[in-house]
């Protein structure tokens, strides 16, 4: 029943708009290295530079604003937060996100595919801005949650008509790797140590300090990128989440990894976690040498 509901919801929300953009299989190498934005990425950067030989790289979120962007030169890039293209978000955050795209346009001088949610198709000004860099190609994906057995979910997933609940950018990043038929998908910078950072203050505000690899490098950016403890907001609106809502968000993220691990078997691909002390328990682990 859940699967039937997922299919109906997917068809209604997508209106098949994404299909014409999703028929591609561009890759240079047979293996993919996903560069998450956890704090371990900074620690592991030198080892990863050696490890990435004969692998494509994939960056996420604010990676394009960091010094590592031009070092790793990702062939693929994923941003799925709908808040980037919604009007009802805090202006400070909206401006900082638009600044990110300007940095991406100015710094990317290699071929790169940028994967964004289907809602971005409604932002014509953003599309025109991105077209000023012919090296960056845009692909749209549908964020409709898919639920059901792997064999039933697969036909929709392979066309980007939905995803296992995408409460973290790494979920769609792995789907990109699977749909591009990489034989191995390596995960770095996926600490996911949020549970260590959750607290509740005396006013019952739920706070979390989300640490990233860029740290002080982004100290002059908006509060959105600060690693200081702050509320977890609903869709960038300024309305904070309650503790059970925060923990439910975590639950969906970690459950999605187990679903992706099962789906990877259909794709005949292997997902390997390189991040030491990562909280993700769904994938095979491997140490960086």
PDB file of C-alpha atoms in Angstrom:
ATOM      1  CA  UNK A   1       0.000   0.000   0.000  1.00  0.00           C
ATOM      2  CA  UNK A   2       2.850   2.382   0.843  1.00  0.00           C
ATOM      3  CA  UNK A   3       4.421   1.722  -2.547  1.00  0.00           C
ATOM      4  CA  UNK A   4       1.164   2.418  -4.434  1.00  0.00           C
ATOM      5  CA  UNK A   5       0.843   5.697  -2.551  1.00  0.00           C
ATOM      6  CA  UNK A   6       4.467   6.558  -3.436  1.00  0.00           C
ATOM      7  CA  UNK A   7       3.827   5.925  -7.146  1.00  0.00           C
ATOM      8  CA  UNK A   8       0.660   8.053  -7.227  1.00  0.00           C
ATOM      9  CA  UNK A   9       2.359  10.873  -5.317  1.00  0.00           C
ATOM     10  CA  UNK A  10       5.413  10.709  -7.582  1.00  0.00           C
ATOM     11  CA  UNK A  11       3.362  10.928 -10.773  1.00  0.00           C
ATOM     12  CA  UNK A  12       1.279  13.837  -9.475  1.00  0.00           C
ATOM     13  CA  UNK A  13       4.220  15.854  -8.158  1.00  0.00           C
ATOM     14  CA  UNK A  14       6.654  15.218 -10.991  1.00  0.00           C
ATOM     15  CA  UNK A  15       4.199  15.551 -13.887  1.00  0.00           C
ATOM     16  CA  UNK A  16       6.963  13.680 -15.735  1.00  0.00           C
ATOM     17  CA  UNK A  17       8.975  16.921 -16.005  1.00  0.00           C
ATOM     18  CA  UNK A  18      12.146  15.300 -14.743  1.00  0.00           C
ATOM     19  CA  UNK A  19      12.223  12.424 -17.239  1.00  0.00           C
ATOM     20  CA  UNK A  20      13.433  14.470 -20.193  1.00  0.00           C
ATOM     21  CA  UNK A  21      16.364  15.772 -18.125  1.00  0.00           C
ATOM     22  CA  UNK A  22      17.410  12.499 -16.543  1.00  0.00           C
ATOM     23  CA  UNK A  23      18.476  10.306 -19.480  1.00  0.00           C
ATOM     24  CA  UNK A  24      22.241  10.528 -19.091  1.00  0.00           C
ATOM     25  CA  UNK A  25      25.078   8.364 -17.920  1.00  0.00           C
ATOM     26  CA  UNK A  26      28.057  10.704 -18.059  1.00  0.00           C
ATOM     27  CA  UNK A  27      31.116   9.507 -16.215  1.00  0.00           C
ATOM     28  CA  UNK A  28      34.859   9.554 -16.819  1.00  0.00           C
ATOM     29  CA  UNK A  29      35.990   6.771 -14.500  1.00  0.00           C
ATOM     30  CA  UNK A  30      34.316   3.621 -13.184  1.00  0.00           C
ATOM     31  CA  UNK A  31      34.445   4.590  -9.493  1.00  0.00           C
ATOM     32  CA  UNK A  32      33.043   7.589  -7.618  1.00  0.00           C
ATOM     33  CA  UNK A  33      34.358   9.412  -4.540  1.00  0.00           C
ATOM     34  CA  UNK A  34      31.666  11.387  -2.704  1.00  0.00           C
ATOM     35  CA  UNK A  35      33.066  14.305  -0.703  1.00  0.00           C
ATOM     36  CA  UNK A  36      30.718  14.940   2.217  1.00  0.00           C
ATOM     37  CA  UNK A  37      31.058  18.114   4.263  1.00  0.00           C
ATOM     38  CA  UNK A  38      31.771  16.535   7.661  1.00  0.00           C
ATOM     39  CA  UNK A  39      34.817  17.690   9.690  1.00  0.00           C
ATOM     40  CA  UNK A  40      36.819  14.563   8.823  1.00  0.00           C
ATOM     41  CA  UNK A  41      37.129  15.723   5.203  1.00  0.00           C
ATOM     42  CA  UNK A  42      39.681  18.335   6.269  1.00  0.00           C
ATOM     43  CA  UNK A  43      41.679  15.743   8.221  1.00  0.00           C
ATOM     44  CA  UNK A  44      41.582  13.235   5.373  1.00  0.00           C
ATOM     45  CA  UNK A  45      42.069  15.689   2.479  1.00  0.00           C
ATOM     46  CA  UNK A  46      45.686  14.745   1.679  1.00  0.00           C
ATOM     47  CA  UNK A  47      44.976  11.013   1.737  1.00  0.00           C
ATOM     48  CA  UNK A  48      41.867  11.536  -0.375  1.00  0.00           C
ATOM     49  CA  UNK A  49      43.866  13.443  -2.982  1.00  0.00           C
ATOM     50  CA  UNK A  50      45.968  10.341  -3.508  1.00  0.00           C
ATOM     51  CA  UNK A  51      42.980   8.016  -3.225  1.00  0.00           C
ATOM     52  CA  UNK A  52      40.944   9.855  -5.889  1.00  0.00           C
ATOM     53  CA  UNK A  53      43.251   8.765  -8.719  1.00  0.00           C
ATOM     54  CA  UNK A  54      41.169   7.151 -11.488  1.00  0.00           C
ATOM     55  CA  UNK A  55      37.943   8.112  -9.727  1.00  0.00           C
ATOM     56  CA  UNK A  56      35.332  10.768 -10.416  1.00  0.00           C
ATOM     57  CA  UNK A  57      34.576  13.115  -7.519  1.00  0.00           C
ATOM     58  CA  UNK A  58      31.230  14.460  -6.320  1.00  0.00           C
ATOM     59  CA  UNK A  59      30.886  17.585  -4.169  1.00  0.00           C
ATOM     60  CA  UNK A  60      27.894  18.700  -2.099  1.00  0.00           C
ATOM     61  CA  UNK A  61      26.364  21.866  -0.689  1.00  0.00           C
ATOM     62  CA  UNK A  62      29.020  24.520   0.110  1.00  0.00           C
ATOM     63  CA  UNK A  63      31.995  22.590  -1.251  1.00  0.00           C
ATOM     64  CA  UNK A  64      32.251  25.046  -4.183  1.00  0.00           C
ATOM     65  CA  UNK A  65      33.027  27.886  -1.767  1.00  0.00           C
ATOM     66  CA  UNK A  66      35.948  26.039  -0.175  1.00  0.00           C
ATOM     67  CA  UNK A  67      39.574  25.905  -1.276  1.00  0.00           C
ATOM     68  CA  UNK A  68      39.215  22.180  -1.973  1.00  0.00           C
ATOM     69  CA  UNK A  69      36.776  22.765  -4.848  1.00  0.00           C
ATOM     70  CA  UNK A  70      39.500  23.639  -7.351  1.00  0.00           C
ATOM     71  CA  UNK A  71      41.774  20.930  -5.949  1.00  0.00           C
ATOM     72  CA  UNK A  72      39.374  17.994  -6.355  1.00  0.00           C
ATOM     73  CA  UNK A  73      37.531  19.407  -9.405  1.00  0.00           C
ATOM     74  CA  UNK A  74      34.348  17.349  -8.917  1.00  0.00           C
ATOM     75  CA  UNK A  75      32.723  16.013 -12.078  1.00  0.00           C
ATOM     76  CA  UNK A  76      29.402  15.947 -10.252  1.00  0.00           C
ATOM     77  CA  UNK A  77      27.788  18.173  -7.646  1.00  0.00           C
ATOM     78  CA  UNK A  78      24.588  17.763  -5.614  1.00  0.00           C
ATOM     79  CA  UNK A  79      22.416  20.360  -3.859  1.00  0.00           C
ATOM     80  CA  UNK A  80      18.915  19.238  -2.854  1.00  0.00           C
ATOM     81  CA  UNK A  81      17.748  21.702  -0.193  1.00  0.00           C
ATOM     82  CA  UNK A  82      14.582  23.191  -1.674  1.00  0.00           C
ATOM     83  CA  UNK A  83      15.233  26.325   0.420  1.00  0.00           C
ATOM     84  CA  UNK A  84      17.783  27.423  -2.179  1.00  0.00           C
ATOM     85  CA  UNK A  85      14.914  28.187  -4.557  1.00  0.00           C
ATOM     86  CA  UNK A  86      12.061  29.053  -2.193  1.00  0.00           C
ATOM     87  CA  UNK A  87      11.124  32.640  -1.453  1.00  0.00           C
ATOM     88  CA  UNK A  88       9.968  32.186   2.152  1.00  0.00           C
ATOM     89  CA  UNK A  89      13.386  31.780   3.785  1.00  0.00           C
ATOM     90  CA  UNK A  90      15.499  34.083   5.926  1.00  0.00           C
ATOM     91  CA  UNK A  91      17.023  36.724   3.624  1.00  0.00           C
ATOM     92  CA  UNK A  92      20.486  36.298   5.172  1.00  0.00           C
ATOM     93  CA  UNK A  93      20.470  32.612   4.245  1.00  0.00           C
ATOM     94  CA  UNK A  94      19.029  33.187   0.773  1.00  0.00           C
ATOM     95  CA  UNK A  95      21.740  35.740  -0.054  1.00  0.00           C
ATOM     96  CA  UNK A  96      24.492  33.422   1.156  1.00  0.00           C
ATOM     97  CA  UNK A  97      23.169  30.560  -0.954  1.00  0.00           C
ATOM     98  CA  UNK A  98      23.032  32.755  -4.055  1.00  0.00           C
ATOM     99  CA  UNK A  99      26.621  33.783  -3.330  1.00  0.00           C
ATOM    100  CA  UNK A 100      27.540  30.088  -3.440  1.00  0.00           C
ATOM    101  CA  UNK A 101      26.268  29.771  -7.013  1.00  0.00           C
ATOM    102  CA  UNK A 102      28.238  32.865  -8.039  1.00  0.00           C
ATOM    103  CA  UNK A 103      31.391  31.281  -6.619  1.00  0.00           C
ATOM    104  CA  UNK A 104      30.635  28.052  -8.446  1.00  0.00           C
ATOM    105  CA  UNK A 105      30.171  29.893 -11.747  1.00  0.00           C
ATOM    106  CA  UNK A 106      33.367  31.925 -11.317  1.00  0.00           C
ATOM    107  CA  UNK A 107      35.608  29.050 -10.205  1.00  0.00           C
ATOM    108  CA  UNK A 108      34.492  26.034 -12.217  1.00  0.00           C
ATOM    109  CA  UNK A 109      36.602  25.735 -15.387  1.00  0.00           C
ATOM    110  CA  UNK A 110      36.059  21.999 -15.973  1.00  0.00           C
ATOM    111  CA  UNK A 111      33.037  19.955 -17.090  1.00  0.00           C
ATOM    112  CA  UNK A 112      30.656  19.437 -14.167  1.00  0.00           C
ATOM    113  CA  UNK A 113      27.070  18.235 -13.790  1.00  0.00           C
ATOM    114  CA  UNK A 114      25.047  19.978 -11.071  1.00  0.00           C
ATOM    115  CA  UNK A 115      22.079  17.991  -9.732  1.00  0.00           C
ATOM    116  CA  UNK A 116      19.319  20.077  -8.162  1.00  0.00           C
ATOM    117  CA  UNK A 117      15.679  19.473  -7.139  1.00  0.00           C
ATOM    118  CA  UNK A 118      12.895  19.878  -9.703  1.00  0.00           C
ATOM    119  CA  UNK A 119      11.658  23.013  -7.910  1.00  0.00           C
ATOM    120  CA  UNK A 120      14.675  24.842  -9.397  1.00  0.00           C
ATOM    121  CA  UNK A 121      13.002  24.619 -12.815  1.00  0.00           C
ATOM    122  CA  UNK A 122      10.650  27.382 -11.646  1.00  0.00           C
ATOM    123  CA  UNK A 123      13.488  29.844 -11.010  1.00  0.00           C
ATOM    124  CA  UNK A 124      14.215  31.294 -14.446  1.00  0.00           C
ATOM    125  CA  UNK A 125      16.623  33.957 -13.128  1.00  0.00           C
ATOM    126  CA  UNK A 126      18.738  31.288 -11.447  1.00  0.00           C
ATOM    127  CA  UNK A 127      18.760  29.222 -14.643  1.00  0.00           C
ATOM    128  CA  UNK A 128      19.928  32.198 -16.699  1.00  0.00           C
ATOM    129  CA  UNK A 129      22.691  32.892 -14.190  1.00  0.00           C
ATOM    130  CA  UNK A 130      23.942  29.288 -14.305  1.00  0.00           C
ATOM    131  CA  UNK A 131      23.995  29.336 -18.122  1.00  0.00           C
ATOM    132  CA  UNK A 132      26.749  31.964 -18.020  1.00  0.00           C
ATOM    133  CA  UNK A 133      29.177  29.094 -17.351  1.00  0.00           C
ATOM    134  CA  UNK A 134      28.902  26.597 -20.208  1.00  0.00           C
ATOM    135  CA  UNK A 135      31.032  24.079 -18.286  1.00  0.00           C
ATOM    136  CA  UNK A 136      28.214  23.494 -15.778  1.00  0.00           C
ATOM    137  CA  UNK A 137      25.323  21.315 -16.938  1.00  0.00           C
ATOM    138  CA  UNK A 138      22.119  21.202 -14.873  1.00  0.00           C
ATOM    139  CA  UNK A 139      20.159  18.012 -14.160  1.00  0.00           C
ATOM    140  CA  UNK A 140      16.899  17.922 -12.204  1.00  0.00           C
ATOM    141  CA  UNK A 141      15.807  15.252  -9.731  1.00  0.00           C
ATOM    142  CA  UNK A 142      12.518  14.672  -7.918  1.00  0.00           C
ATOM    143  CA  UNK A 143      12.631  14.605  -4.115  1.00  0.00           C
ATOM    144  CA  UNK A 144       9.370  12.690  -3.648  1.00  0.00           C
ATOM    145  CA  UNK A 145      10.003  10.033  -0.938  1.00  0.00           C
ATOM    146  CA  UNK A 146       9.888   6.477  -2.299  1.00  0.00           C
ATOM    147  CA  UNK A 147       8.891   3.648   0.000  1.00  0.00           C
ATOM    148  CA  UNK A 148       8.522  -0.035  -0.778  1.00  0.00           C
ATOM    149  CA  UNK A 149      10.638  -3.066  -1.629  1.00  0.00           C
ATOM    150  CA  UNK A 150      13.873  -2.434  -3.595  1.00  0.00           C
ATOM    151  CA  UNK A 151      12.558  -4.181  -6.729  1.00  0.00           C
ATOM    152  CA  UNK A 152       9.475  -1.950  -6.793  1.00  0.00           C
ATOM    153  CA  UNK A 153      11.330   1.282  -5.975  1.00  0.00           C
ATOM    154  CA  UNK A 154      14.108   0.721  -8.539  1.00  0.00           C
ATOM    155  CA  UNK A 155      12.139   1.648 -11.735  1.00  0.00           C
ATOM    156  CA  UNK A 156      11.279   5.059 -10.276  1.00  0.00           C
ATOM    157  CA  UNK A 157      14.660   5.612  -8.672  1.00  0.00           C
ATOM    158  CA  UNK A 158      16.647   5.000 -11.851  1.00  0.00           C
ATOM    159  CA  UNK A 159      14.756   7.845 -13.559  1.00  0.00           C
ATOM    160  CA  UNK A 160      15.166  10.232 -10.592  1.00  0.00           C
ATOM    161  CA  UNK A 161      11.389  10.251 -10.082  1.00  0.00           C
ATOM    162  CA  UNK A 162      11.928   9.982  -6.347  1.00  0.00           C
ATOM    163  CA  UNK A 163      14.407   9.017  -3.638  1.00  0.00           C
ATOM    164  CA  UNK A 164      14.582   7.132  -0.369  1.00  0.00           C
ATOM    165  CA  UNK A 165      13.648   9.878   2.097  1.00  0.00           C
ATOM    166  CA  UNK A 166      16.324  12.500   1.280  1.00  0.00           C
ATOM    167  CA  UNK A 167      16.857  14.091   4.694  1.00  0.00           C
ATOM    168  CA  UNK A 168      20.570  14.419   3.982  1.00  0.00           C
ATOM    169  CA  UNK A 169      22.413  15.399   0.799  1.00  0.00           C
ATOM    170  CA  UNK A 170      24.420  12.161   0.856  1.00  0.00           C
ATOM    171  CA  UNK A 171      21.273  10.132   0.057  1.00  0.00           C
ATOM    172  CA  UNK A 172      20.702  11.720  -3.394  1.00  0.00           C
ATOM    173  CA  UNK A 173      24.465  11.788  -3.965  1.00  0.00           C
ATOM    174  CA  UNK A 174      24.578   8.005  -3.626  1.00  0.00           C
ATOM    175  CA  UNK A 175      21.577   7.726  -5.965  1.00  0.00           C
ATOM    176  CA  UNK A 176      23.467   9.790  -8.552  1.00  0.00           C
ATOM    177  CA  UNK A 177      26.363   7.355  -8.249  1.00  0.00           C
ATOM    178  CA  UNK A 178      24.075   4.347  -8.645  1.00  0.00           C
ATOM    179  CA  UNK A 179      22.217   5.797 -11.632  1.00  0.00           C
ATOM    180  CA  UNK A 180      25.489   6.628 -13.365  1.00  0.00           C
ATOM    181  CA  UNK A 181      26.412   2.961 -12.919  1.00  0.00           C
ATOM    182  CA  UNK A 182      29.609   3.393 -10.921  1.00  0.00           C
ATOM    183  CA  UNK A 183      30.891  -0.004  -9.826  1.00  0.00           C
ATOM    184  CA  UNK A 184      32.079   1.388  -6.486  1.00  0.00           C
ATOM    185  CA  UNK A 185      30.908   4.454  -4.583  1.00  0.00           C
ATOM    186  CA  UNK A 186      33.227   5.666  -1.810  1.00  0.00           C
ATOM    187  CA  UNK A 187      31.967   7.939   0.971  1.00  0.00           C
ATOM    188  CA  UNK A 188      34.233  10.470   2.689  1.00  0.00           C
ATOM    189  CA  UNK A 189      33.400  13.278   5.106  1.00  0.00           C
ATOM    190  CA  UNK A 190      30.217  11.506   6.237  1.00  0.00           C
ATOM    191  CA  UNK A 191      30.790  11.745  10.004  1.00  0.00           C
ATOM    192  CA  UNK A 192      27.056  12.133  10.741  1.00  0.00           C
ATOM    193  CA  UNK A 193      27.906  12.688  14.420  1.00  0.00           C
ATOM    194  CA  UNK A 194      24.846  14.863  15.006  1.00  0.00           C
ATOM    195  CA  UNK A 195      23.662  12.897  18.033  1.00  0.00           C
ATOM    196  CA  UNK A 196      26.722  14.089  19.958  1.00  0.00           C
ATOM    197  CA  UNK A 197      25.768  17.697  19.238  1.00  0.00           C
ATOM    198  CA  UNK A 198      22.086  17.714  20.254  1.00  0.00           C
ATOM    199  CA  UNK A 199      20.997  19.536  23.425  1.00  0.00           C
ATOM    200  CA  UNK A 200      17.947  21.316  24.881  1.00  0.00           C
ATOM    201  CA  UNK A 201      18.327  24.671  26.658  1.00  0.00           C
ATOM    202  CA  UNK A 202      16.362  26.035  29.632  1.00  0.00           C
ATOM    203  CA  UNK A 203      13.764  27.542  27.285  1.00  0.00           C
ATOM    204  CA  UNK A 204      13.180  24.141  25.645  1.00  0.00           C
ATOM    205  CA  UNK A 205      14.920  25.176  22.442  1.00  0.00           C
ATOM    206  CA  UNK A 206      16.411  22.160  20.686  1.00  0.00           C
ATOM    207  CA  UNK A 207      19.950  23.043  19.605  1.00  0.00           C
ATOM    208  CA  UNK A 208      22.496  21.287  17.441  1.00  0.00           C
ATOM    209  CA  UNK A 209      26.036  22.187  16.411  1.00  0.00           C
ATOM    210  CA  UNK A 210      26.560  20.871  12.893  1.00  0.00           C
ATOM    211  CA  UNK A 211      30.301  20.769  12.323  1.00  0.00           C
ATOM    212  CA  UNK A 212      31.696  20.946   8.804  1.00  0.00           C
ATOM    213  CA  UNK A 213      35.138  20.597   7.283  1.00  0.00           C
ATOM    214  CA  UNK A 214      35.404  24.269   6.339  1.00  0.00           C
ATOM    215  CA  UNK A 215      35.265  25.560   9.942  1.00  0.00           C
ATOM    216  CA  UNK A 216      36.995  28.930  10.281  1.00  0.00           C
ATOM    217  CA  UNK A 217      37.358  29.212   6.493  1.00  0.00           C
ATOM    218  CA  UNK A 218      33.715  30.339   6.405  1.00  0.00           C
ATOM    219  CA  UNK A 219      33.735  32.405   9.614  1.00  0.00           C
ATOM    220  CA  UNK A 220      32.622  35.525   7.735  1.00  0.00           C
ATOM    221  CA  UNK A 221      29.677  33.802   6.070  1.00  0.00           C
ATOM    222  CA  UNK A 222      26.109  33.751   7.401  1.00  0.00           C
ATOM    223  CA  UNK A 223      24.951  32.016  10.590  1.00  0.00           C
ATOM    224  CA  UNK A 224      23.724  29.220   8.323  1.00  0.00           C
ATOM    225  CA  UNK A 225      27.311  27.939   8.118  1.00  0.00           C
ATOM    226  CA  UNK A 226      28.326  28.458  11.732  1.00  0.00           C
ATOM    227  CA  UNK A 227      29.225  25.368  13.762  1.00  0.00           C
ATOM    228  CA  UNK A 228      27.869  27.036  16.901  1.00  0.00           C
ATOM    229  CA  UNK A 229      24.811  25.355  18.372  1.00  0.00           C
ATOM    230  CA  UNK A 230      21.552  26.694  16.941  1.00  0.00           C
ATOM    231  CA  UNK A 231      17.968  25.528  16.373  1.00  0.00           C
ATOM    232  CA  UNK A 232      17.112  23.169  13.525  1.00  0.00           C
ATOM    233  CA  UNK A 233      14.635  25.051  11.366  1.00  0.00           C
ATOM    234  CA  UNK A 234      11.785  23.939   9.146  1.00  0.00           C
ATOM    235  CA  UNK A 235      12.701  24.686   5.528  1.00  0.00           C
ATOM    236  CA  UNK A 236      14.765  27.752   6.427  1.00  0.00           C
ATOM    237  CA  UNK A 237      11.649  29.592   7.623  1.00  0.00           C
ATOM    238  CA  UNK A 238      12.890  30.434  11.121  1.00  0.00           C
ATOM    239  CA  UNK A 239      10.421  28.024  12.748  1.00  0.00           C
ATOM    240  CA  UNK A 240      12.413  25.609  14.896  1.00  0.00           C
ATOM    241  CA  UNK A 241      11.877  21.852  15.211  1.00  0.00           C
ATOM    242  CA  UNK A 242      11.074  20.002  18.428  1.00  0.00           C
ATOM    243  CA  UNK A 243      13.309  17.223  19.731  1.00  0.00           C
ATOM    244  CA  UNK A 244      11.173  14.362  18.425  1.00  0.00           C
ATOM    245  CA  UNK A 245      11.057  16.059  15.016  1.00  0.00           C
ATOM    246  CA  UNK A 246      14.848  16.381  14.937  1.00  0.00           C
ATOM    247  CA  UNK A 247      15.326  12.736  15.920  1.00  0.00           C
ATOM    248  CA  UNK A 248      12.772  11.624  13.316  1.00  0.00           C
ATOM    249  CA  UNK A 249      14.777  13.472  10.673  1.00  0.00           C
ATOM    250  CA  UNK A 250      17.880  11.541  11.768  1.00  0.00           C
ATOM    251  CA  UNK A 251      15.930   8.283  11.715  1.00  0.00           C
ATOM    252  CA  UNK A 252      14.868   8.775   8.107  1.00  0.00           C
ATOM    253  CA  UNK A 253      18.421   9.603   7.033  1.00  0.00           C
ATOM    254  CA  UNK A 254      19.980   6.502   8.593  1.00  0.00           C
ATOM    255  CA  UNK A 255      17.121   4.270   7.412  1.00  0.00           C
ATOM    256  CA  UNK A 256      17.584   5.541   3.860  1.00  0.00           C
ATOM    257  CA  UNK A 257      21.188   4.320   3.908  1.00  0.00           C
ATOM    258  CA  UNK A 258      20.023   0.779   4.638  1.00  0.00           C
ATOM    259  CA  UNK A 259      17.535   1.045   1.774  1.00  0.00           C
ATOM    260  CA  UNK A 260      20.296   2.252  -0.549  1.00  0.00           C
ATOM    261  CA  UNK A 261      22.530  -0.607   0.516  1.00  0.00           C
ATOM    262  CA  UNK A 262      19.828  -3.053  -0.627  1.00  0.00           C
ATOM    263  CA  UNK A 263      19.233  -1.117  -3.854  1.00  0.00           C
ATOM    264  CA  UNK A 264      22.954  -1.140  -4.646  1.00  0.00           C
ATOM    265  CA  UNK A 265      22.711  -4.912  -5.113  1.00  0.00           C
ATOM    266  CA  UNK A 266      20.234  -4.428  -7.968  1.00  0.00           C
ATOM    267  CA  UNK A 267      22.623  -1.925  -9.560  1.00  0.00           C
ATOM    268  CA  UNK A 268      25.507  -4.383  -8.993  1.00  0.00           C
ATOM    269  CA  UNK A 269      27.389  -1.581  -7.254  1.00  0.00           C
ATOM    270  CA  UNK A 270      29.181  -1.458  -3.912  1.00  0.00           C
ATOM    271  CA  UNK A 271      28.985   1.448  -1.450  1.00  0.00           C
ATOM    272  CA  UNK A 272      32.028   1.801   0.810  1.00  0.00           C
ATOM    273  CA  UNK A 273      32.401   4.167   3.778  1.00  0.00           C
ATOM    274  CA  UNK A 274      35.920   5.601   4.163  1.00  0.00           C
ATOM    275  CA  UNK A 275      35.037   7.889   7.089  1.00  0.00           C
ATOM    276  CA  UNK A 276      36.596   6.865  10.380  1.00  0.00           C
ATOM    277  CA  UNK A 277      34.156   6.986  13.333  1.00  0.00           C
ATOM    278  CA  UNK A 278      31.203   7.597  11.016  1.00  0.00           C
ATOM    279  CA  UNK A 279      27.776   6.943  12.535  1.00  0.00           C
ATOM    280  CA  UNK A 280      26.506   5.353   9.313  1.00  0.00           C
ATOM    281  CA  UNK A 281      26.162   1.640  10.012  1.00  0.00           C
ATOM    282  CA  UNK A 282      24.725   0.465   6.671  1.00  0.00           C
ATOM    283  CA  UNK A 283      27.794   0.166   4.431  1.00  0.00           C
ATOM    284  CA  UNK A 284      31.027  -1.765   4.218  1.00  0.00           C
ATOM    285  CA  UNK A 285      33.940   0.146   5.758  1.00  0.00           C
ATOM    286  CA  UNK A 286      37.444   0.681   4.472  1.00  0.00           C
ATOM    287  CA  UNK A 287      40.360   2.617   5.965  1.00  0.00           C
ATOM    288  CA  UNK A 288      42.227   5.221   3.977  1.00  0.00           C
ATOM    289  CA  UNK A 289      45.821   4.076   3.674  1.00  0.00           C
TER     290      UNK A 289
END
